[in-house]
PDB file of C-alpha atoms in Angstrom:
ATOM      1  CA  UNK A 275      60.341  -7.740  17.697  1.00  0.00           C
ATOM      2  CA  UNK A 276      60.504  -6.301  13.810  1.00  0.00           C
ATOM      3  CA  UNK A 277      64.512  -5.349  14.467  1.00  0.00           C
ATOM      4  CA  UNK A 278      67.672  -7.563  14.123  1.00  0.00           C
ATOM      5  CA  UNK A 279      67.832  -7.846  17.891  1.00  0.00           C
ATOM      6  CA  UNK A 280      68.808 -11.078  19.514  1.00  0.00           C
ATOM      7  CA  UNK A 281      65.725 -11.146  21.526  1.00  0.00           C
ATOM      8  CA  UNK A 282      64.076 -11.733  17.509  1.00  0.00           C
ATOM      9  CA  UNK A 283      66.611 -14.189  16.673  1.00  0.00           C
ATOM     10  CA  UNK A 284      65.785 -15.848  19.794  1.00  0.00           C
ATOM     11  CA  UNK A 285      62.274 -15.200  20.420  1.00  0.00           C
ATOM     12  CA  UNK A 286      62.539 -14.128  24.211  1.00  0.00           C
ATOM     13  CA  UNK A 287      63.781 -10.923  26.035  1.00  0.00           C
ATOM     14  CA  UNK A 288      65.832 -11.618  29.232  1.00  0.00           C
ATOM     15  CA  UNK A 289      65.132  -9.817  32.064  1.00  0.00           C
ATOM     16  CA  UNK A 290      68.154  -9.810  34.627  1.00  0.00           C
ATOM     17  CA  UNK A 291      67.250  -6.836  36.699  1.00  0.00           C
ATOM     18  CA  UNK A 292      64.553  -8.207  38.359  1.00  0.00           C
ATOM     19  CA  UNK A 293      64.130 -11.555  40.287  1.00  0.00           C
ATOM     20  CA  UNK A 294      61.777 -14.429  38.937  1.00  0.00           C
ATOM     21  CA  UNK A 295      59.412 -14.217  41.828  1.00  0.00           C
ATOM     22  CA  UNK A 296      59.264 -10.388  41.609  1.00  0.00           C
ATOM     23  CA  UNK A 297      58.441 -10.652  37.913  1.00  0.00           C
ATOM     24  CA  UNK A 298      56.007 -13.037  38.452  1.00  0.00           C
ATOM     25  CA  UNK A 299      53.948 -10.904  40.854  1.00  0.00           C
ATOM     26  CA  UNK A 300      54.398  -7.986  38.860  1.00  0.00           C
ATOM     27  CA  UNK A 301      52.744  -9.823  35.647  1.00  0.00           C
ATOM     28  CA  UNK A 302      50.396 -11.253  38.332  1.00  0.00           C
ATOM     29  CA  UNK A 303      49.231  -7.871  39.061  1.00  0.00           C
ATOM     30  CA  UNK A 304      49.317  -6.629  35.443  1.00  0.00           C
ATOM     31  CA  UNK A 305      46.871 -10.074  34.276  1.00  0.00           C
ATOM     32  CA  UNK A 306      44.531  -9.384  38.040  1.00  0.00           C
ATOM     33  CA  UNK A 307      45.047  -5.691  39.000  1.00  0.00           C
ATOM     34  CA  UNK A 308      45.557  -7.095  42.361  1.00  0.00           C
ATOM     35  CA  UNK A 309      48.258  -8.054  44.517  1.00  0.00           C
ATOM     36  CA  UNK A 310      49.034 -11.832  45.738  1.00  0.00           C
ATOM     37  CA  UNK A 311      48.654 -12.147  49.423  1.00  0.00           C
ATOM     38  CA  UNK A 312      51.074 -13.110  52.600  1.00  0.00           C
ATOM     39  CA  UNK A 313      54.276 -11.204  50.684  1.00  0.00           C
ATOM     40  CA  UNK A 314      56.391 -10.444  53.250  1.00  0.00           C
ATOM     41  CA  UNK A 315      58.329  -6.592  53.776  1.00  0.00           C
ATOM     42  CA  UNK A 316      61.042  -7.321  51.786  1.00  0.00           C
ATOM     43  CA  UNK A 317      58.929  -8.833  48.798  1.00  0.00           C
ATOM     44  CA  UNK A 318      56.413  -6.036  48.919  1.00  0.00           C
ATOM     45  CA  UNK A 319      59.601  -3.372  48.402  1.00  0.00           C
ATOM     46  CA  UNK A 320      60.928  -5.279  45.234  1.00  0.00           C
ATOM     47  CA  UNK A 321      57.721  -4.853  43.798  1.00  0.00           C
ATOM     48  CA  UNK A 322      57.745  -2.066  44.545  1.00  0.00           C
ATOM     49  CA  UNK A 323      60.982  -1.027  42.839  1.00  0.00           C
ATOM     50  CA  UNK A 324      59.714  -2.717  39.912  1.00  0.00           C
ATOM     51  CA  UNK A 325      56.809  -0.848  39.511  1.00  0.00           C
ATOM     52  CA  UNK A 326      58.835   2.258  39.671  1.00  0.00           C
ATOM     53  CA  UNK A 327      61.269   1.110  36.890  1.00  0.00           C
ATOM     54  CA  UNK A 328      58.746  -0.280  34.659  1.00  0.00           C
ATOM     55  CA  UNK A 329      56.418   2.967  35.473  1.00  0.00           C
ATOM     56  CA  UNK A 330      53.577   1.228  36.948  1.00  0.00           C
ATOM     57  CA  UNK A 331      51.976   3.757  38.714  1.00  0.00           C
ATOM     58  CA  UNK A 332      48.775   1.516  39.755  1.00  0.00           C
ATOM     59  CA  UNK A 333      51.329  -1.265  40.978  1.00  0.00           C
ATOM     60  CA  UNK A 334      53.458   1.750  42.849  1.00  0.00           C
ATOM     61  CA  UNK A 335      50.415   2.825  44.311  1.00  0.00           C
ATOM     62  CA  UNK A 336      49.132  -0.619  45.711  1.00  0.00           C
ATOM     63  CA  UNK A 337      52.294  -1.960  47.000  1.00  0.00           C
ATOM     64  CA  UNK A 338      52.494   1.576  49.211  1.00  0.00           C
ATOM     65  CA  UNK A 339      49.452   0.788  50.712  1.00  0.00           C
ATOM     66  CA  UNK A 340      50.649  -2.336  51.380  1.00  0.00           C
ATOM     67  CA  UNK A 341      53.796  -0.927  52.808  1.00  0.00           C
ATOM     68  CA  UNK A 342      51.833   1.540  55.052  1.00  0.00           C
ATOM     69  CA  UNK A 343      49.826  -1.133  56.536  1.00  0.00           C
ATOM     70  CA  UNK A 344      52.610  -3.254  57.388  1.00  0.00           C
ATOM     71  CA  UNK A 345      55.059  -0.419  58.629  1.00  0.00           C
ATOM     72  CA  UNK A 346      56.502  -1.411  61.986  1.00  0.00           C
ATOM     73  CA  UNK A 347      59.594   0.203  64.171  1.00  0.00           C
ATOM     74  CA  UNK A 348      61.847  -2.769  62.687  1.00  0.00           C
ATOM     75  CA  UNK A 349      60.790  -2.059  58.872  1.00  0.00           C
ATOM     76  CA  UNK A 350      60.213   1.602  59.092  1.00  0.00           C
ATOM     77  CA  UNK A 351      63.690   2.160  57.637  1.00  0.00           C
ATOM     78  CA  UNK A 352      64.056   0.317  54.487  1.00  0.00           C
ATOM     79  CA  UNK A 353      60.587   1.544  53.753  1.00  0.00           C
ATOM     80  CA  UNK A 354      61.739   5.174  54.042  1.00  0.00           C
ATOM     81  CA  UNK A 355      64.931   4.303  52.078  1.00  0.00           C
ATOM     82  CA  UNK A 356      62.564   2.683  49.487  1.00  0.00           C
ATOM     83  CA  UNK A 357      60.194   6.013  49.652  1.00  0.00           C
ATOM     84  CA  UNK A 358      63.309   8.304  49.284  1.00  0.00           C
ATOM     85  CA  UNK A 359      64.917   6.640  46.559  1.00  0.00           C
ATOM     86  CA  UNK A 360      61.739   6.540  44.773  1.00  0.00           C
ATOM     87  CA  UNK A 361      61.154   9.912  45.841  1.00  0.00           C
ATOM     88  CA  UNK A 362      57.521   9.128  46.787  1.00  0.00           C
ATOM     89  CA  UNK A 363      56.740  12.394  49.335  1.00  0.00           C
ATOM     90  CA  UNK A 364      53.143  10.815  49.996  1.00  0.00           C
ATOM     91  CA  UNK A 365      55.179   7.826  51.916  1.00  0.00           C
ATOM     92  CA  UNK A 366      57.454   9.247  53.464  1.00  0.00           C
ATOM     93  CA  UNK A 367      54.810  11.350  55.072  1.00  0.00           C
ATOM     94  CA  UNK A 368      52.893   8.854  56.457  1.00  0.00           C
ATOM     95  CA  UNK A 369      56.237   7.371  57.714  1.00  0.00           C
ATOM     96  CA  UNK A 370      57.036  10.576  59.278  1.00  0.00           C
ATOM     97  CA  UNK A 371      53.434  10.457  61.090  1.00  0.00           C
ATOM     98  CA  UNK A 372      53.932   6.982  62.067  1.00  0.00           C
ATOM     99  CA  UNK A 373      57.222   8.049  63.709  1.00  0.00           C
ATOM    100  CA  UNK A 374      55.618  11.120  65.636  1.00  0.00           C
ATOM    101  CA  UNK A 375      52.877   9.280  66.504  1.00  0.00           C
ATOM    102  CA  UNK A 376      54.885   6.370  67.906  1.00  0.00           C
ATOM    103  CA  UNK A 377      57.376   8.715  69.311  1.00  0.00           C
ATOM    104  CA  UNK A 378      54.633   9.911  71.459  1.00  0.00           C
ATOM    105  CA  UNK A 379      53.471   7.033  73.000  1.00  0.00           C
ATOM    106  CA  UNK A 380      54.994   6.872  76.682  1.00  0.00           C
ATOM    107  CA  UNK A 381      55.192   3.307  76.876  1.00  0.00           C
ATOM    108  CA  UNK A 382      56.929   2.821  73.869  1.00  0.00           C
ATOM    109  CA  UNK A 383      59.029   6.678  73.608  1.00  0.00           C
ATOM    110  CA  UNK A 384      61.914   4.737  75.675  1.00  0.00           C
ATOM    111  CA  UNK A 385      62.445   2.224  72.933  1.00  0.00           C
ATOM    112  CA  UNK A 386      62.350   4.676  70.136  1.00  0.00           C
ATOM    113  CA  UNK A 387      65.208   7.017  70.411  1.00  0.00           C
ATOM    114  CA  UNK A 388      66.690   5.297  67.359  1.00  0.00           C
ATOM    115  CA  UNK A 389      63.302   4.864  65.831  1.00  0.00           C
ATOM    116  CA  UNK A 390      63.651   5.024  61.891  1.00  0.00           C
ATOM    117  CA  UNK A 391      67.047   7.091  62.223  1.00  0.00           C
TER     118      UNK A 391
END
């Protein structure tokens, strides 16, 4: 901070397009290289997003794994939102698999004509 910038004058930066507890996890990962455990959907696709604005590939990568293993007919679609926003073909894939191999499934193809749609 060598400019005249207020975040010199005031010896801090403020963040406001990111939430506290998403920061912290993010700066969590970036101390640990791993993730912190029990984060729910929703948490997993703000870090998410945050890795992709602050071009964290290794944090992207991680929290799609994460995403992948928790995928599930009532998240599937704000995951594949997430993946096409983020344009992230590898996900959306393995959403698309999920789907046909759900879709598939006799017991369950009655409940998924709106599957991920």
């Amino acid at each position: 901070m060598k400019s005249d910038m207020l975040e010199k004058e005031e010896d801090a930066i403020d963040i406001t397009d990111i939430d506290s507890e998403t920061m912290g996890r993010m700066i969590h990962f970036l101390y640990s290289g791993k993730l912190e455990k029990d984060m729910d959907c929703p948490a997993v696709l703000e870090l998410y997003a945050a890795a992709h604005k602050y071009m964290i590939e290794e944090l992207k990568k991680e929290c799609s794994g994460v995403l992948r293993a928790m995928m599930s007919k009532n998240n599937c679609r704000s995951i594949r939102n997430y993946a096409d926003f983020f344009s992230d073909n590898e996900l959306k894939d393995i959403i698309q698999e999920w789907i046909d191999f759900i879709s598939a499934q006799p017991r369950i193809q009655q409940n998924c004509s709106s599957l991920c749609m």
